[in-house]
Coordinates of C-alpha atoms in Angstrom, one line a residue:
M1 CA -78.5 51.6 63.0
K2 CA -79.7 49.3 60.0
V3 CA -78.2 52.0 56.8
Q4 CA -80.4 52.4 53.8
W5 CA -78.8 52.4 50.4
R6 CA -80.5 54.7 48.2
R7 CA -81.4 52.7 44.9
P8 CA -79.1 53.4 41.8
W9 CA -80.6 55.5 39.0
T10 CA -80.8 53.8 35.6
L11 CA -79.0 54.9 32.7
R12 CA -82.4 56.4 31.2
T13 CA -83.0 58.3 34.3
R14 CA -79.6 59.9 34.6
L15 CA -79.4 61.0 31.4
V16 CA -83.1 62.6 31.4
V17 CA -82.2 64.5 35.0
S18 CA -79.0 65.3 33.7
A19 CA -80.5 67.3 30.2
V20 CA -83.2 68.4 32.4
S21 CA -80.9 70.0 35.1
L22 CA -78.6 71.6 32.2
I23 CA -82.2 73.1 30.8
A24 CA -83.0 74.7 34.4
V25 CA -79.5 76.1 34.4
V26 CA -79.8 77.7 31.4
A27 CA -83.3 78.9 31.4
A28 CA -82.3 80.2 35.2
V29 CA -79.3 82.3 34.2
I30 CA -81.6 83.5 30.7
G31 CA -83.7 84.7 33.3
S32 CA -82.0 86.0 35.5
V33 CA -80.5 88.2 33.2
T34 CA -84.0 89.3 31.2
A35 CA -84.8 90.4 35.0
I36 CA -81.3 92.6 35.9
A37 CA -81.6 94.1 32.6
F38 CA -85.4 95.0 32.8
H39 CA -84.3 96.1 36.6
S40 CA -82.1 98.2 35.3
Y41 CA -83.8 99.5 32.3
M42 CA -87.1 100.4 34.1
Y43 CA -85.4 101.7 37.4
G44 CA -83.6 103.8 34.8
K45 CA -86.8 105.6 33.5
L46 CA -88.2 106.1 37.1
D47 CA -84.8 107.6 37.8
D48 CA -85.1 110.1 34.5
Q49 CA -88.4 111.0 35.5
L50 CA -87.8 111.7 39.4
R51 CA -84.6 113.6 38.0
S52 CA -87.2 116.0 35.6
I53 CA -89.3 116.5 38.9
A54 CA -86.4 117.5 40.9
V55 CA -85.4 120.1 38.4
R56 CA -88.6 121.6 38.4
A57 CA -88.5 121.4 42.4
E58 CA -85.0 123.6 41.9
R59 CA -86.2 125.9 39.2
P60 CA -88.7 129.1 40.0
P61 CA -91.7 129.5 38.6
G62 CA -92.0 130.7 35.0
P63 CA -93.0 134.0 33.7
G64 CA -96.8 135.0 33.3
P65 CA -99.5 134.7 35.4
L66 CA -100.1 131.7 37.9
P67 CA -102.6 130.2 39.6
E68 CA -103.4 131.8 43.4
A69 CA -103.3 128.5 44.7
L70 CA -99.6 127.8 43.1
R71 CA -98.1 131.5 43.9
D72 CA -98.9 130.5 47.6
A73 CA -98.1 127.2 47.9
G74 CA -94.0 128.3 48.2
P75 CA -91.0 125.7 47.3
L76 CA -93.2 122.6 47.1
G77 CA -96.0 124.6 44.5
F78 CA -94.5 122.1 41.7
V79 CA -96.2 119.1 43.8
G80 CA -99.6 120.1 43.2
G81 CA -98.7 121.6 39.7
G82 CA -100.2 118.6 37.4
G83 CA -98.9 116.4 35.4
Q84 CA -97.3 114.4 38.4
P85 CA -97.4 110.9 38.7
L86 CA -100.0 109.5 41.5
G87 CA -98.4 109.6 44.9
T88 CA -95.4 111.6 43.8
F89 CA -94.4 113.8 47.1
G90 CA -92.4 116.5 47.7
A91 CA -91.0 117.5 51.3
L92 CA -88.9 120.3 52.9
V93 CA -85.7 119.3 55.0
D94 CA -84.8 122.1 57.5
E95 CA -81.1 122.0 58.5
G96 CA -81.5 119.8 61.6
G97 CA -83.1 117.2 59.0
D98 CA -86.7 117.3 60.1
V99 CA -89.2 117.8 57.8
T100 CA -91.3 121.1 58.0
A101 CA -93.6 120.7 55.0
S102 CA -95.0 118.0 53.0
K103 CA -97.2 117.6 50.1
V104 CA -98.4 113.8 48.4
V105 CA -100.4 113.8 45.2
E106 CA -103.6 111.8 45.6
D107 CA -105.1 112.6 42.1
S108 CA -103.3 112.3 39.0
G109 CA -106.1 115.1 36.9
L110 CA -104.7 118.2 36.3
R111 CA -106.4 120.1 39.2
S112 CA -105.5 122.5 41.7
Q113 CA -103.0 122.3 45.0
E114 CA -106.2 120.7 46.5
S115 CA -105.3 117.2 44.9
A116 CA -102.1 117.4 47.1
K117 CA -102.4 116.4 50.9
P118 CA -99.4 116.1 53.4
L119 CA -97.9 113.5 54.7
T120 CA -98.6 111.5 57.8
E121 CA -96.4 112.0 60.9
A122 CA -95.2 108.2 60.3
Q123 CA -94.3 109.0 56.5
Q124 CA -92.5 112.3 57.6
R125 CA -90.3 110.4 60.5
A126 CA -89.1 107.8 57.7
L127 CA -88.2 110.6 55.6
E128 CA -86.3 112.1 58.2
A129 CA -84.7 108.2 59.0
A130 CA -83.4 108.6 55.0
A131 CA -83.2 112.0 54.6
P132 CA -78.9 112.0 55.7
A133 CA -78.3 109.0 52.8
V134 CA -80.3 110.8 49.8
G135 CA -78.7 113.3 47.9
D136 CA -78.1 113.5 44.1
D137 CA -78.5 110.4 43.4
A138 CA -82.1 108.7 43.8
R139 CA -82.3 106.4 46.5
S140 CA -85.2 104.1 47.6
V141 CA -87.1 104.3 50.6
E142 CA -90.0 103.0 52.1
L143 CA -93.1 104.9 53.3
P144 CA -95.3 103.4 56.1
G145 CA -99.1 103.1 53.8
L146 CA -97.3 104.3 50.6
G147 CA -95.0 101.6 49.9
G148 CA -91.5 102.2 48.1
Y149 CA -90.3 104.9 46.4
R150 CA -87.5 106.5 44.5
V151 CA -86.5 109.7 46.7
E152 CA -84.1 112.6 45.3
A153 CA -82.6 115.7 47.0
A154 CA -83.1 119.4 45.2
T155 CA -82.5 122.8 46.4
S156 CA -85.1 125.4 46.0
T157 CA -84.6 128.8 44.5
E158 CA -84.5 130.1 48.0
G159 CA -81.6 127.7 48.9
R160 CA -84.0 125.2 50.9
T161 CA -83.7 121.5 50.9
V162 CA -86.2 119.5 48.7
L163 CA -87.2 115.7 49.2
V164 CA -88.7 115.1 46.3
G165 CA -90.3 111.4 45.5
I166 CA -92.1 108.8 43.3
P167 CA -93.9 105.8 43.8
T168 CA -92.0 102.4 42.6
A169 CA -95.3 100.0 42.5
E170 CA -95.4 100.2 38.8
V171 CA -91.8 99.3 38.3
S172 CA -91.9 96.8 40.8
G173 CA -95.3 95.0 40.0
A174 CA -93.7 94.8 36.3
L175 CA -90.6 93.5 37.6
T176 CA -93.1 90.9 39.3
T177 CA -95.0 90.1 36.7
L178 CA -91.8 89.1 34.6
I179 CA -90.4 86.9 37.2
V180 CA -93.5 85.1 37.7
V181 CA -94.0 84.1 34.1
E182 CA -90.3 83.4 33.7
V183 CA -90.4 80.7 36.8
C184 CA -94.1 79.3 35.1
V185 CA -92.4 79.2 31.6
T186 CA -89.5 77.4 32.9
A187 CA -91.5 74.8 34.7
A188 CA -93.7 74.3 32.0
G189 CA -90.5 73.7 29.9
L190 CA -88.5 71.5 32.3
I191 CA -91.6 69.1 32.3
A192 CA -92.3 69.0 28.8
A193 CA -88.2 68.6 28.1
S194 CA -88.7 65.6 30.8
L195 CA -91.8 64.0 29.3
A196 CA -89.8 64.2 25.8
G197 CA -86.6 63.7 27.1
T198 CA -87.9 60.2 28.6
V199 CA -89.1 59.3 25.4
L200 CA -86.5 60.1 22.9
V201 CA -83.6 58.8 25.5
G202 CA -86.2 55.4 25.7
V203 CA -85.9 55.1 21.9
A204 CA -82.3 56.1 21.8
L205 CA -81.3 53.3 24.4
R206 CA -83.8 50.6 22.9
P207 CA -80.9 48.8 20.9
L208 CA -78.9 48.9 24.3
R209 CA -81.7 46.6 25.9
R210 CA -81.8 44.3 23.1
V211 CA -78.0 44.0 23.8
A212 CA -78.5 43.4 27.1
A213 CA -81.4 40.9 26.3
T214 CA -78.8 39.0 24.4
A215 CA -76.5 38.6 27.1
T216 CA -79.1 38.1 29.7
R217 CA -80.4 34.8 27.6
V218 CA -76.9 33.8 27.5
A219 CA -75.8 34.0 31.0
E220 CA -79.1 31.4 31.6
L221 CA -77.9 28.8 29.4
P222 CA -76.5 25.5 31.5
L223 CA -73.0 26.3 30.5
H224 CA -71.3 24.3 33.2
S225 CA -71.8 20.6 31.8
G226 CA -72.9 18.8 28.6
E227 CA -72.7 19.9 25.0
V228 CA -73.7 23.6 24.4
A229 CA -74.9 25.3 21.5
L230 CA -74.1 29.1 22.0
L231 CA -75.9 30.4 18.9
E232 CA -76.6 33.4 20.8
R233 CA -75.5 37.1 19.0
V234 CA -76.5 40.2 18.8
P235 CA -78.5 41.6 16.0
D236 CA -76.4 43.3 13.0
A237 CA -78.2 46.2 13.5
E238 CA -77.1 46.8 17.2
A239 CA -73.5 45.8 16.2
D240 CA -72.8 48.6 14.0
P241 CA -69.1 50.1 15.1
R242 CA -69.8 53.3 14.1
T243 CA -71.7 54.1 16.9
E244 CA -71.3 53.5 20.9
V245 CA -74.3 50.8 21.2
G246 CA -72.7 49.0 18.3
Q247 CA -69.5 49.0 19.5
V248 CA -70.5 47.2 23.1
G249 CA -72.5 44.7 20.6
A250 CA -69.5 43.6 18.6
A251 CA -67.6 43.9 21.3
L252 CA -69.8 40.9 23.0
N253 CA -70.4 39.2 19.6
R254 CA -66.9 38.7 19.9
M255 CA -66.8 37.5 23.1
L256 CA -69.9 35.0 22.8
G257 CA -67.7 33.4 19.8
H258 CA -64.6 33.1 22.6
V259 CA -66.7 31.7 25.1
G260 CA -68.6 29.5 21.9
S261 CA -65.4 28.0 20.8
A262 CA -63.8 27.3 24.5
L263 CA -66.8 25.6 24.8
V264 CA -66.9 23.3 22.1
V265 CA -63.0 22.7 23.1
R266 CA -64.0 22.0 26.3
Q267 CA -67.2 19.6 25.3
E268 CA -64.3 17.8 22.7
S269 CA -62.4 17.4 25.8
E270 CA -64.9 16.0 28.3
T271 CA -65.7 13.5 25.7
R272 CA -62.7 12.8 24.6
V273 CA -61.9 11.8 28.7
R274 CA -65.0 9.9 29.1
Q275 CA -64.6 8.0 25.9
F276 CA -61.3 7.4 27.2
V277 CA -62.6 6.1 30.6
A278 CA -65.3 4.3 29.1
D279 CA -63.0 2.5 27.1
A280 CA -60.1 2.0 29.1
S281 CA -62.9 0.3 32.1
H282 CA -64.4 -2.1 29.4
E283 CA -60.5 -3.1 28.3
L284 CA -59.9 -3.2 32.0
R285 CA -62.6 -5.6 33.0
T286 CA -61.2 -8.9 30.7
P287 CA -58.0 -9.1 31.6
L288 CA -59.0 -8.2 35.5
A289 CA -61.6 -11.3 35.1
S290 CA -58.8 -13.8 33.6
I291 CA -56.3 -12.5 36.6
R292 CA -59.0 -13.5 39.2
G293 CA -59.9 -17.1 37.1
Y294 CA -56.1 -17.8 36.9
A295 CA -55.8 -17.1 40.4
E296 CA -58.6 -18.6 41.8
L297 CA -57.6 -22.3 39.4
T298 CA -54.0 -21.8 41.0
R299 CA -55.1 -22.3 44.6
R300 CA -57.4 -24.9 43.8
A301 CA -54.7 -26.6 42.0
A302 CA -52.3 -26.1 44.8
G303 CA -55.1 -27.2 47.2
R304 CA -55.6 -30.9 45.4
D305 CA -51.6 -31.2 44.8
A306 CA -51.2 -33.2 48.1
S307 CA -47.2 -33.2 47.2
A308 CA -47.2 -29.3 47.9
S309 CA -43.8 -27.6 48.6
E310 CA -43.3 -26.4 52.1
S311 CA -43.5 -23.0 50.2
D312 CA -47.1 -23.4 49.3
P313 CA -48.4 -20.7 52.2
V314 CA -46.7 -18.1 50.2
I315 CA -48.0 -19.4 47.1
R316 CA -51.5 -19.7 48.4
H317 CA -50.7 -15.7 50.1
A318 CA -49.4 -14.4 46.7
L319 CA -52.5 -15.8 45.0
G320 CA -54.4 -14.4 47.7
R321 CA -53.1 -10.7 46.9
I322 CA -53.5 -11.1 43.2
E323 CA -57.3 -11.9 44.1
S324 CA -58.0 -9.1 46.5
E325 CA -55.7 -6.4 44.1
A326 CA -57.7 -7.7 41.1
D327 CA -61.5 -7.3 43.1
R328 CA -60.1 -3.8 44.3
M329 CA -59.1 -2.8 40.9
T330 CA -62.4 -4.2 39.6
G331 CA -64.7 -2.0 41.7
L332 CA -62.5 0.5 40.9
V333 CA -63.0 0.2 36.7
E334 CA -67.4 -0.6 37.9
D335 CA -66.6 2.8 39.8
L336 CA -65.3 4.9 36.6
L337 CA -67.8 3.1 34.5
L338 CA -70.4 4.2 36.3
L339 CA -69.4 7.5 36.7
A340 CA -68.5 7.6 33.0
R341 CA -72.1 6.9 32.4
L342 CA -73.1 9.2 34.7
D343 CA -71.7 12.0 33.2
A344 CA -72.4 11.3 29.4
G345 CA -76.2 11.7 30.6
R346 CA -77.4 7.9 30.1
P347 CA -81.4 7.4 31.5
L348 CA -82.0 5.6 34.3
S349 CA -84.5 2.8 35.1
Y350 CA -86.9 4.8 37.3
E351 CA -90.2 2.8 39.0
S352 CA -91.7 3.5 42.0
T353 CA -89.6 2.3 44.8
D354 CA -90.2 1.9 48.5
L355 CA -86.8 2.8 50.3
L356 CA -87.7 0.6 53.4
P357 CA -86.7 -2.8 51.8
L358 CA -83.7 -1.4 50.4
V359 CA -82.7 0.1 53.4
V360 CA -83.4 -2.7 55.5
D361 CA -81.2 -5.4 53.1
A362 CA -78.3 -2.7 52.6
V363 CA -78.0 -2.2 56.6
S364 CA -78.2 -6.1 56.8
D365 CA -75.2 -6.5 54.1
A366 CA -73.6 -4.0 55.8
R367 CA -73.5 -6.1 59.2
A368 CA -72.5 -9.0 57.3
A369 CA -69.5 -7.7 56.1
D370 CA -68.6 -5.9 59.9
A371 CA -68.7 -9.4 61.6
T372 CA -65.2 -10.3 63.0
P373 CA -63.6 -13.3 61.0
A374 CA -63.6 -15.2 64.2
T375 CA -67.0 -15.6 65.2
E376 CA -69.0 -14.4 61.8
A377 CA -71.4 -13.6 63.9
D378 CA -70.7 -10.4 66.2
A379 CA -70.2 -7.0 64.4
L380 CA -67.5 -4.9 65.1
H381 CA -70.0 -2.2 64.7
R382 CA -73.6 -1.5 66.3
W383 CA -76.6 -1.0 63.5
R384 CA -79.7 0.8 64.3
L385 CA -82.7 1.6 62.0
E386 CA -85.2 4.1 62.4
L387 CA -88.3 3.8 59.8
P388 CA -91.6 4.7 59.5
G389 CA -94.3 2.3 59.9
E390 CA -95.4 3.1 56.0
P391 CA -93.7 3.0 53.1
V392 CA -91.8 5.8 51.7
T393 CA -92.0 5.5 48.0
V394 CA -89.7 7.8 45.6
R395 CA -89.0 7.8 41.5
A396 CA -86.1 6.1 41.2
D397 CA -83.5 3.6 39.7
P398 CA -83.7 0.8 42.5
A399 CA -80.5 -0.5 41.9
R400 CA -78.7 2.8 41.8
L401 CA -80.2 3.5 45.1
Q402 CA -79.1 0.6 46.5
Q403 CA -75.7 1.4 45.7
V404 CA -75.8 4.6 47.5
L405 CA -76.7 3.0 50.7
V406 CA -73.9 0.7 50.5
N407 CA -71.2 3.3 49.2
L408 CA -73.0 5.6 52.6
L409 CA -72.7 2.6 55.1
A410 CA -69.2 0.9 53.7
N411 CA -67.7 4.7 54.4
A412 CA -69.1 4.7 57.9
R413 CA -67.9 1.2 58.5
T414 CA -64.5 1.8 57.4
H415 CA -63.8 5.2 58.8
T416 CA -64.9 4.9 62.2
P417 CA -63.4 2.3 64.6
P418 CA -65.1 -0.3 66.3
G419 CA -68.0 0.3 68.9
T420 CA -69.5 3.0 66.8
T421 CA -72.9 3.1 66.1
V422 CA -74.4 3.6 63.0
T423 CA -78.0 4.9 62.5
V424 CA -79.8 4.7 59.3
S425 CA -83.2 6.8 59.3
V426 CA -85.8 7.5 56.9
R427 CA -87.9 10.6 57.3
P428 CA -91.0 11.1 54.8
S429 CA -92.1 14.8 55.0
V430 CA -95.2 15.7 56.7
Q431 CA -96.3 16.3 52.8
A432 CA -94.7 13.3 51.3
S433 CA -98.5 11.8 50.4
V434 CA -100.2 15.0 48.6
R435 CA -96.6 16.4 46.8
A436 CA -94.2 15.2 44.6
D437 CA -92.1 17.9 45.1
E438 CA -91.4 17.6 48.7
P439 CA -88.2 15.4 49.2
V440 CA -87.3 12.2 51.3
T441 CA -84.8 12.6 53.7
L442 CA -82.8 9.3 54.2
E443 CA -80.0 9.8 56.9
V444 CA -76.3 7.4 57.9
R445 CA -75.0 8.8 60.7
D446 CA -72.6 7.4 63.6
D447 CA -71.1 8.7 66.3
G448 CA -67.5 8.4 65.2
P449 CA -64.6 11.0 65.2
G450 CA -65.8 12.7 62.6
I451 CA -64.4 14.3 59.1
P452 CA -61.4 16.7 59.2
A453 CA -62.7 20.2 58.6
E454 CA -59.9 20.9 56.3
L455 CA -61.4 17.9 54.4
L456 CA -64.9 18.3 54.9
P457 CA -65.9 20.7 51.8
H458 CA -64.0 17.9 49.5
V459 CA -65.2 14.7 50.6
F460 CA -67.6 14.5 47.6
E461 CA -64.7 14.7 45.3
R462 CA -63.7 12.3 43.0
F463 CA -60.5 10.3 44.6
A464 CA -60.7 12.2 47.9
R465 CA -59.7 10.1 50.8
G466 CA -59.6 11.1 54.4
D467 CA -56.7 11.2 56.9
A468 CA -55.9 8.6 59.5
S469 CA -58.5 9.6 61.9
R470 CA -61.3 8.1 59.1
T471 CA -59.2 5.5 57.6
R472 CA -57.8 2.7 60.1
G473 CA -59.5 -0.7 59.3
A474 CA -61.0 -3.0 62.3
D475 CA -57.3 -4.5 62.8
G476 CA -55.8 -1.0 63.2
E477 CA -53.7 -1.1 59.9
K478 CA -54.3 1.3 57.2
A479 CA -57.2 0.5 54.7
T480 CA -56.4 0.0 51.2
G481 CA -59.3 -1.3 50.4
S482 CA -61.0 3.0 49.7
T483 CA -60.7 3.9 45.9
G484 CA -62.0 7.6 46.8
L485 CA -64.8 7.6 44.2
G486 CA -67.5 5.8 46.6
L487 CA -69.0 9.2 47.8
A488 CA -68.8 10.7 44.3
I489 CA -70.7 7.9 43.0
V490 CA -73.4 8.8 45.5
Q491 CA -73.3 12.7 45.1
A492 CA -73.8 11.8 40.4
V493 CA -76.5 9.4 41.4
V494 CA -78.6 11.5 43.8
S495 CA -78.0 14.5 41.2
A496 CA -79.0 12.1 38.4
H497 CA -82.1 11.4 40.9
G498 CA -82.9 15.0 41.0
G499 CA -81.8 15.0 44.9
R500 CA -79.1 16.6 46.6
V501 CA -77.0 15.0 49.5
R502 CA -75.5 17.0 52.3
V503 CA -72.7 16.1 55.0
D504 CA -72.5 17.3 58.7
S505 CA -69.8 16.4 60.8
A506 CA -68.7 17.5 64.2
P507 CA -66.4 14.5 66.9
G508 CA -68.7 12.5 67.7
R509 CA -71.4 13.0 65.0
T510 CA -71.5 12.9 61.5
V511 CA -74.5 12.6 59.3
F512 CA -74.6 12.5 55.3
A513 CA -78.3 13.3 54.2
V514 CA -79.9 12.2 50.7
E515 CA -83.1 14.4 49.8
L516 CA -85.1 12.8 47.4
P517 CA -88.1 13.8 45.7
A518 CA -91.1 12.0 46.6
E519 CA -93.8 10.2 44.9
A520 CA -97.5 11.0 45.5
A521 CA -99.2 8.5 46.9
P522 CA -103.0 8.0 46.4
Y523 CA -103.7 8.8 50.2
A524 CA -103.1 10.8 52.7
H525 CA -101.2 10.2 56.1
S526 CA -101.0 11.4 59.3
Q527 CA -98.6 13.8 60.5
G528 CA -98.0 11.7 63.5
R529 CA -96.5 8.8 62.4
D530 CA -94.8 5.6 64.1
R531 CA -91.6 5.1 63.7
L532 CA -89.3 1.4 64.0
T533 CA -86.2 1.8 66.0
T534 CA -84.6 -1.0 66.3
P535 CA -80.9 -2.5 66.5
V536 CA -80.2 -5.2 63.5

């Protein structure tokens, strides 16, 4: 089951929600306390009014003549005596709890007993059910058709129990109105607080956003290489240490200062290293050329000397070793000098270049270098070409691309056993004729033993060398000609062209793929290109 993670809230949202939640809690507490106090006050007044009616039910009629209707009304004569709230009732309850008589005021005017009518049977049964719980203290009772009542028991002068009730509809309505008003006012206040809080918090966080924008601009700078001028700083207005945001801005400025100093030191160190490599390469080229020249001159002199001693073979071998090591050191110096130039960002000589002639020439040279000394014709490896039937042009430096091909083919020739098939292919993109940003892929693959898994992530690092499985020469002896810079040069040159190189290796298949931006052609090619596949 896929889990959907909730998107985290922003700081502004959390602050606004926290403030509005706090206001809502305070408003709820105030509203609840107000409603409880109002409820107690109104029901207190209602109970006082009920108590006065109960007192009237308990005392006998006062002296003086009474209307005939009241004189004949008995213990419930107070109900229709006038001055009672509309809905006031009185009920006589016998010792068994049954209601024997009842009256309820249906007219609030000071009229005769005709304004009081008896309760219905359902209402009397509700009173009979509630009668045991009603005492001298008021209780709430629900009468069908009449609503809520506050009911109290009184004892008439004849010793009979009289239930007196007064309706609570007016008090309940007032309490409901108060609650509705409180809810509406609270909701309107929360909405206003949300809008105002969003604006105020947004304004308060504006300096923090400017600090974040500064950090974002710094993060987008290319700090990994080259000379970097880290001039971005948080403005002084947002770096005041007396505020929390200012403390963040001041800390960021201090960090940027330290990073800028470190980058300057790193750049100076890299510059010194590159200058040293370049100077050392230039200085070493002259003595190496002298060593090679004198070795060759000595070899020729020894060859012309007919009276050479029996030690001539030893001398010739020593001179050969001098020449070979001088050649190896010369190659190393040239590689170091090229890497130093690429690291320094020296511009290349770009021009429209067809890859196919470069590939054909490089494979031909590799096959010639791979020929056995005995026949000088049969190659130790099988070389194959897979080329399209039309030109594939890129915007590149031909000499540097030639060096990429030479290094990749030399790597395949050096680190695979005899009999390995090395295939070089060029795969133009389907849209390479109309879009220059579509890459052209150049592949060099072999069916050799492959690159060890622990070495594969480091093959393009400088001075990285393979183990014995890929470093055996044609005669089975350890190869010593590798400097460990060939693939590093490949990556540096391809990166300088805006491309990339990758490797995929397994036992029986190793593929080096070089992707270069294609040059847009003035005409479109069909998708079904005819490919030329041939051994060299």
